[in-house]
mmCIF file of C-alpha atoms and ligand atoms in Angstrom:
data_model
loop_
_atom_site.group_PDB
_atom_site.id
_atom_site.type_symbol
_atom_site.label_atom_id
_atom_site.label_comp_id
_atom_site.label_asym_id
_atom_site.label_seq_id
_atom_site.Cartn_x
_atom_site.Cartn_y
_atom_site.Cartn_z
ATOM 1 C CA UNK A 1 -0.028 -0.073 0.176
ATOM 2 C CA UNK A 2 1.164 3.140 -0.887
ATOM 3 C CA UNK A 3 2.022 5.954 1.743
ATOM 4 C CA UNK A 4 -0.521 8.363 2.516
ATOM 5 C CA UNK A 5 -1.221 11.571 5.000
ATOM 6 C CA UNK A 6 -3.897 11.897 6.756
ATOM 7 C CA UNK A 7 -4.229 15.405 8.538
ATOM 8 C CA UNK A 8 -4.173 15.628 12.154
ATOM 9 C CA UNK A 9 -3.948 19.173 12.764
ATOM 10 C CA UNK A 10 -4.620 21.651 9.936
ATOM 11 C CA UNK A 11 -2.603 24.361 9.154
ATOM 12 C CA UNK A 12 -5.022 27.084 10.444
ATOM 13 C CA UNK A 13 -5.268 25.540 13.742
ATOM 14 C CA UNK A 14 -1.276 25.315 13.776
ATOM 15 C CA UNK A 15 -1.083 29.070 12.720
ATOM 16 C CA UNK A 16 -3.677 29.901 15.471
ATOM 17 C CA UNK A 17 -1.477 28.171 17.947
ATOM 18 C CA UNK A 18 2.126 29.748 17.237
ATOM 19 C CA UNK A 19 0.374 32.909 17.318
ATOM 20 C CA UNK A 20 -0.661 32.010 20.958
ATOM 21 C CA UNK A 21 2.538 30.769 21.946
ATOM 22 C CA UNK A 22 4.121 33.882 20.602
ATOM 23 C CA UNK A 23 2.294 36.150 22.836
ATOM 24 C CA UNK A 24 2.624 33.949 25.786
ATOM 25 C CA UNK A 25 6.346 34.029 25.408
ATOM 26 C CA UNK A 26 6.408 37.927 24.371
ATOM 27 C CA UNK A 27 4.717 38.487 28.226
ATOM 28 C CA UNK A 28 6.806 36.122 29.797
ATOM 29 C CA UNK A 29 10.260 37.450 28.306
ATOM 30 C CA UNK A 30 9.034 41.026 28.865
ATOM 31 C CA UNK A 31 12.356 43.396 29.066
ATOM 32 C CA UNK A 32 14.390 40.669 28.335
ATOM 33 C CA UNK A 33 16.041 39.349 25.010
ATOM 34 C CA UNK A 34 15.496 35.839 23.734
ATOM 35 C CA UNK A 35 18.075 33.718 22.576
ATOM 36 C CA UNK A 36 16.165 31.131 20.691
ATOM 37 C CA UNK A 37 18.187 27.574 19.899
ATOM 38 C CA UNK A 38 16.385 25.663 17.319
ATOM 39 C CA UNK A 39 16.915 22.035 17.334
ATOM 40 C CA UNK A 40 17.890 21.156 13.488
ATOM 41 C CA UNK A 41 16.270 19.973 11.460
ATOM 42 C CA UNK A 42 12.813 19.240 12.549
ATOM 43 C CA UNK A 43 12.736 22.798 14.704
ATOM 44 C CA UNK A 44 13.314 25.389 11.937
ATOM 45 C CA UNK A 45 9.749 25.738 10.340
ATOM 46 C CA UNK A 46 8.126 26.374 13.913
ATOM 47 C CA UNK A 47 11.184 28.377 14.913
ATOM 48 C CA UNK A 48 11.107 31.030 12.304
ATOM 49 C CA UNK A 49 6.641 31.101 12.795
ATOM 50 C CA UNK A 50 7.199 31.554 16.070
ATOM 51 C CA UNK A 51 10.114 33.840 16.290
ATOM 52 C CA UNK A 52 8.190 36.239 13.771
ATOM 53 C CA UNK A 53 5.658 36.377 16.440
ATOM 54 C CA UNK A 54 7.543 37.203 19.461
ATOM 55 C CA UNK A 55 7.407 40.792 20.094
ATOM 56 C CA UNK A 56 10.726 40.985 22.109
ATOM 57 C CA UNK A 57 13.968 41.463 20.902
ATOM 58 C CA UNK A 58 15.265 37.562 19.934
ATOM 59 C CA UNK A 59 18.694 36.308 18.791
ATOM 60 C CA UNK A 60 19.021 33.238 16.682
ATOM 61 C CA UNK A 61 21.449 29.802 16.826
ATOM 62 C CA UNK A 62 21.114 26.720 15.412
ATOM 63 C CA UNK A 63 22.313 23.636 16.861
ATOM 64 C CA UNK A 64 21.898 19.713 15.236
ATOM 65 C CA UNK A 65 21.675 16.918 17.242
ATOM 66 C CA UNK A 66 20.717 13.433 15.850
ATOM 67 C CA UNK A 67 20.029 10.202 17.918
ATOM 68 C CA UNK A 68 21.219 7.024 16.823
ATOM 69 C CA UNK A 69 17.881 4.914 15.915
ATOM 70 C CA UNK A 70 15.506 3.587 13.291
ATOM 71 C CA UNK A 71 13.522 5.695 11.395
ATOM 72 C CA UNK A 72 10.528 6.003 14.007
ATOM 73 C CA UNK A 73 11.853 5.734 17.258
ATOM 74 C CA UNK A 74 15.484 7.000 19.322
ATOM 75 C CA UNK A 75 18.060 4.989 20.355
ATOM 76 C CA UNK A 76 19.062 7.562 23.195
ATOM 77 C CA UNK A 77 22.483 7.980 22.254
ATOM 78 C CA UNK A 78 22.606 11.681 20.961
ATOM 79 C CA UNK A 79 25.685 13.198 18.559
ATOM 80 C CA UNK A 80 25.883 16.995 18.325
ATOM 81 C CA UNK A 81 26.452 17.231 14.598
ATOM 82 C CA UNK A 82 26.321 20.770 14.360
ATOM 83 C CA UNK A 83 27.421 22.839 17.509
ATOM 84 C CA UNK A 84 26.212 26.337 18.401
ATOM 85 C CA UNK A 85 28.062 29.370 16.452
ATOM 86 C CA UNK A 86 27.659 31.855 19.649
ATOM 87 C CA UNK A 87 28.440 31.514 23.483
ATOM 88 C CA UNK A 88 25.455 31.133 25.229
ATOM 89 C CA UNK A 89 26.695 32.448 28.552
ATOM 90 C CA UNK A 90 24.583 34.641 30.495
ATOM 91 C CA UNK A 91 21.839 34.446 28.058
ATOM 92 C CA UNK A 92 17.880 33.480 28.276
ATOM 93 C CA UNK A 93 18.117 30.760 26.252
ATOM 94 C CA UNK A 94 14.901 29.549 25.009
ATOM 95 C CA UNK A 95 15.069 25.593 22.893
ATOM 96 C CA UNK A 96 12.568 25.468 19.931
ATOM 97 C CA UNK A 97 11.996 21.675 18.992
ATOM 98 C CA UNK A 98 9.692 20.098 16.798
ATOM 99 C CA UNK A 99 8.242 17.379 19.227
ATOM 100 C CA UNK A 100 9.238 15.440 22.577
ATOM 101 C CA UNK A 101 8.715 11.896 22.066
ATOM 102 C CA UNK A 102 10.740 9.583 24.837
ATOM 103 C CA UNK A 103 12.959 12.877 25.992
ATOM 104 C CA UNK A 104 15.830 11.445 25.367
ATOM 105 C CA UNK A 105 17.408 14.121 23.059
ATOM 106 C CA UNK A 106 16.327 16.991 25.034
ATOM 107 C CA UNK A 107 17.124 15.704 28.481
ATOM 108 C CA UNK A 108 20.500 15.251 26.920
ATOM 109 C CA UNK A 109 20.765 18.302 25.150
ATOM 110 C CA UNK A 110 19.540 20.753 28.192
ATOM 111 C CA UNK A 111 22.205 19.101 30.417
ATOM 112 C CA UNK A 112 24.673 20.067 28.067
ATOM 113 C CA UNK A 113 23.564 23.811 27.540
ATOM 114 C CA UNK A 114 23.155 24.203 31.185
ATOM 115 C CA UNK A 115 26.926 23.475 31.723
ATOM 116 C CA UNK A 116 27.698 26.590 29.408
ATOM 117 C CA UNK A 117 26.310 28.999 32.421
ATOM 118 C CA UNK A 118 23.217 30.299 30.525
ATOM 119 C CA UNK A 119 20.975 32.878 32.619
ATOM 120 C CA UNK A 120 17.905 30.431 31.908
ATOM 121 C CA UNK A 121 17.360 27.812 29.666
ATOM 122 C CA UNK A 122 13.520 27.188 28.974
ATOM 123 C CA UNK A 123 11.574 24.491 26.283
ATOM 124 C CA UNK A 124 9.399 25.123 23.657
ATOM 125 C CA UNK A 125 7.967 22.520 21.807
ATOM 126 C CA UNK A 126 5.305 22.601 18.542
ATOM 127 C CA UNK A 127 4.370 18.911 19.394
ATOM 128 C CA UNK A 128 4.378 16.669 23.049
ATOM 129 C CA UNK A 129 3.734 12.672 22.716
ATOM 130 C CA UNK A 130 3.587 12.577 26.937
ATOM 131 C CA UNK A 131 2.781 8.728 26.762
ATOM 132 C CA UNK A 132 6.134 8.086 25.311
ATOM 133 C CA UNK A 133 8.088 9.769 27.994
ATOM 134 C CA UNK A 134 11.236 7.742 29.145
ATOM 135 C CA UNK A 135 13.244 10.655 30.654
ATOM 136 C CA UNK A 136 11.557 13.324 32.637
ATOM 137 C CA UNK A 137 11.994 16.799 30.571
ATOM 138 C CA UNK A 138 10.430 20.468 31.793
ATOM 139 C CA UNK A 139 8.543 21.317 28.932
ATOM 140 C CA UNK A 140 7.844 25.113 29.699
ATOM 141 C CA UNK A 141 5.691 25.775 26.459
ATOM 142 C CA UNK A 142 4.014 23.065 24.231
ATOM 143 C CA UNK A 143 1.670 23.645 21.110
ATOM 144 C CA UNK A 144 -0.219 20.682 20.778
ATOM 145 C CA UNK A 145 -0.419 17.097 23.001
ATOM 146 C CA UNK A 146 -0.840 14.364 20.833
ATOM 147 C CA UNK A 147 -1.059 10.733 20.816
ATOM 148 C CA UNK A 148 1.191 7.990 20.189
ATOM 149 C CA UNK A 149 1.208 8.241 16.344
ATOM 150 C CA UNK A 150 3.985 9.045 14.094
ATOM 151 C CA UNK A 151 3.432 12.339 12.836
ATOM 152 C CA UNK A 152 4.832 14.395 9.491
ATOM 153 C CA UNK A 153 4.757 17.879 8.292
ATOM 154 C CA UNK A 154 5.902 21.446 9.940
ATOM 155 C CA UNK A 155 9.573 20.377 9.769
ATOM 156 C CA UNK A 156 8.864 16.863 10.965
ATOM 157 C CA UNK A 157 10.172 13.835 8.623
ATOM 158 C CA UNK A 158 9.322 10.160 7.687
ATOM 159 C CA UNK A 159 12.818 9.251 6.115
ATOM 160 C CA UNK A 160 13.575 12.943 5.403
ATOM 161 C CA UNK A 161 10.482 13.379 3.520
ATOM 162 C CA UNK A 162 7.158 15.782 4.121
ATOM 163 C CA UNK A 163 9.076 18.138 6.319
ATOM 164 C CA UNK A 164 7.519 20.955 4.129
ATOM 165 C CA UNK A 165 4.096 20.033 4.771
ATOM 166 C CA UNK A 166 2.232 23.363 6.135
ATOM 167 C CA UNK A 167 0.248 21.034 8.537
ATOM 168 C CA UNK A 168 0.900 17.878 10.831
ATOM 169 C CA UNK A 169 -0.106 14.758 9.011
ATOM 170 C CA UNK A 170 0.011 11.064 10.269
ATOM 171 C CA UNK A 171 1.568 8.677 7.964
ATOM 172 C CA UNK A 172 -0.852 5.645 6.604
ATOM 173 C CA UNK A 173 0.427 2.809 4.652
ATOM 174 C CA UNK A 174 3.718 2.321 6.022
ATOM 175 C CA UNK A 175 5.060 -1.301 5.561
HETATM 176 P P1 LIG B 201 13.259 11.790 21.458
HETATM 177 O O1 LIG B 201 14.500 11.739 21.992
HETATM 178 O O2 LIG B 201 12.630 10.354 21.685
HETATM 179 O O3 LIG B 201 12.176 12.896 22.460
HETATM 180 O O4 LIG B 201 12.827 11.809 19.975
HETATM 181 C C1 LIG B 201 12.815 13.005 19.509
HETATM 182 C C2 LIG B 201 13.166 13.280 17.952
HETATM 183 O O5 LIG B 201 12.792 12.213 17.396
HETATM 184 C C3 LIG B 201 12.426 14.583 17.535
HETATM 185 O O6 LIG B 201 12.939 15.828 17.708
HETATM 186 C C4 LIG B 201 12.219 14.251 16.502
HETATM 187 O O7 LIG B 201 13.226 14.212 15.326
HETATM 188 C C5 LIG B 201 12.063 12.565 16.416
HETATM 189 N N1 LIG B 201 10.568 12.002 16.233
HETATM 190 C C6 LIG B 201 9.868 11.572 17.344
HETATM 191 N N2 LIG B 201 8.800 11.242 17.163
HETATM 192 C C7 LIG B 201 8.612 11.751 16.023
HETATM 193 C C8 LIG B 201 7.504 11.582 14.938
HETATM 194 O O8 LIG B 201 6.374 11.231 15.419
HETATM 195 N N3 LIG B 201 7.503 12.001 13.685
HETATM 196 C C9 LIG B 201 8.726 12.947 13.159
HETATM 197 N N4 LIG B 201 9.906 12.394 13.899
HETATM 198 C C10 LIG B 201 9.567 12.285 15.471
HETATM 199 MG MG1 LIG B 202 13.737 17.231 16.605
#
């Protein structure tokens, strides 16, 4: 059977939710500057949309971490494929991620970043699958909690495909 995509969260709902998150984050960080750290590649679509809706000053940096594993689950072993360009010392860091699944990637990343003496570290994720959690992670801002299904779109991929879908979908017909 060929792969097909079923819409789980339509584009309009994603846009509205990001708008609300941007407003809340802007209120919470009033008078401060946010250093947004995008977790590549998945977080990039969300980060761009979110950053445009934040009204306090922001600076951006990117990190690429990959967890060794098969296509649809992470092994818990995390490798930094691309580190940040700038120091985060004394900065108000906001990590922007596409999805928290087992929590292993972010638990590791937060630990690494905290050692670099930022002023604060908070976490914003577009999607959260709380049922799948293996490592506890404090998630400060969540777009949507979703059930345990493999999703694509808005940065999320299946075998590097579907990142550019402007909505969140579920892949059906996987072998
Ligand atoms: P964790 O370490 O298990 O929390 O996995 C985090 C990473 O696994 C995410 O940043 C995604 O890249 C990937 N991932 C987890 N669930 C999904 C999914 O449903 N679709 C696409 N990628 C996913
Ligand atoms: Mg990711």
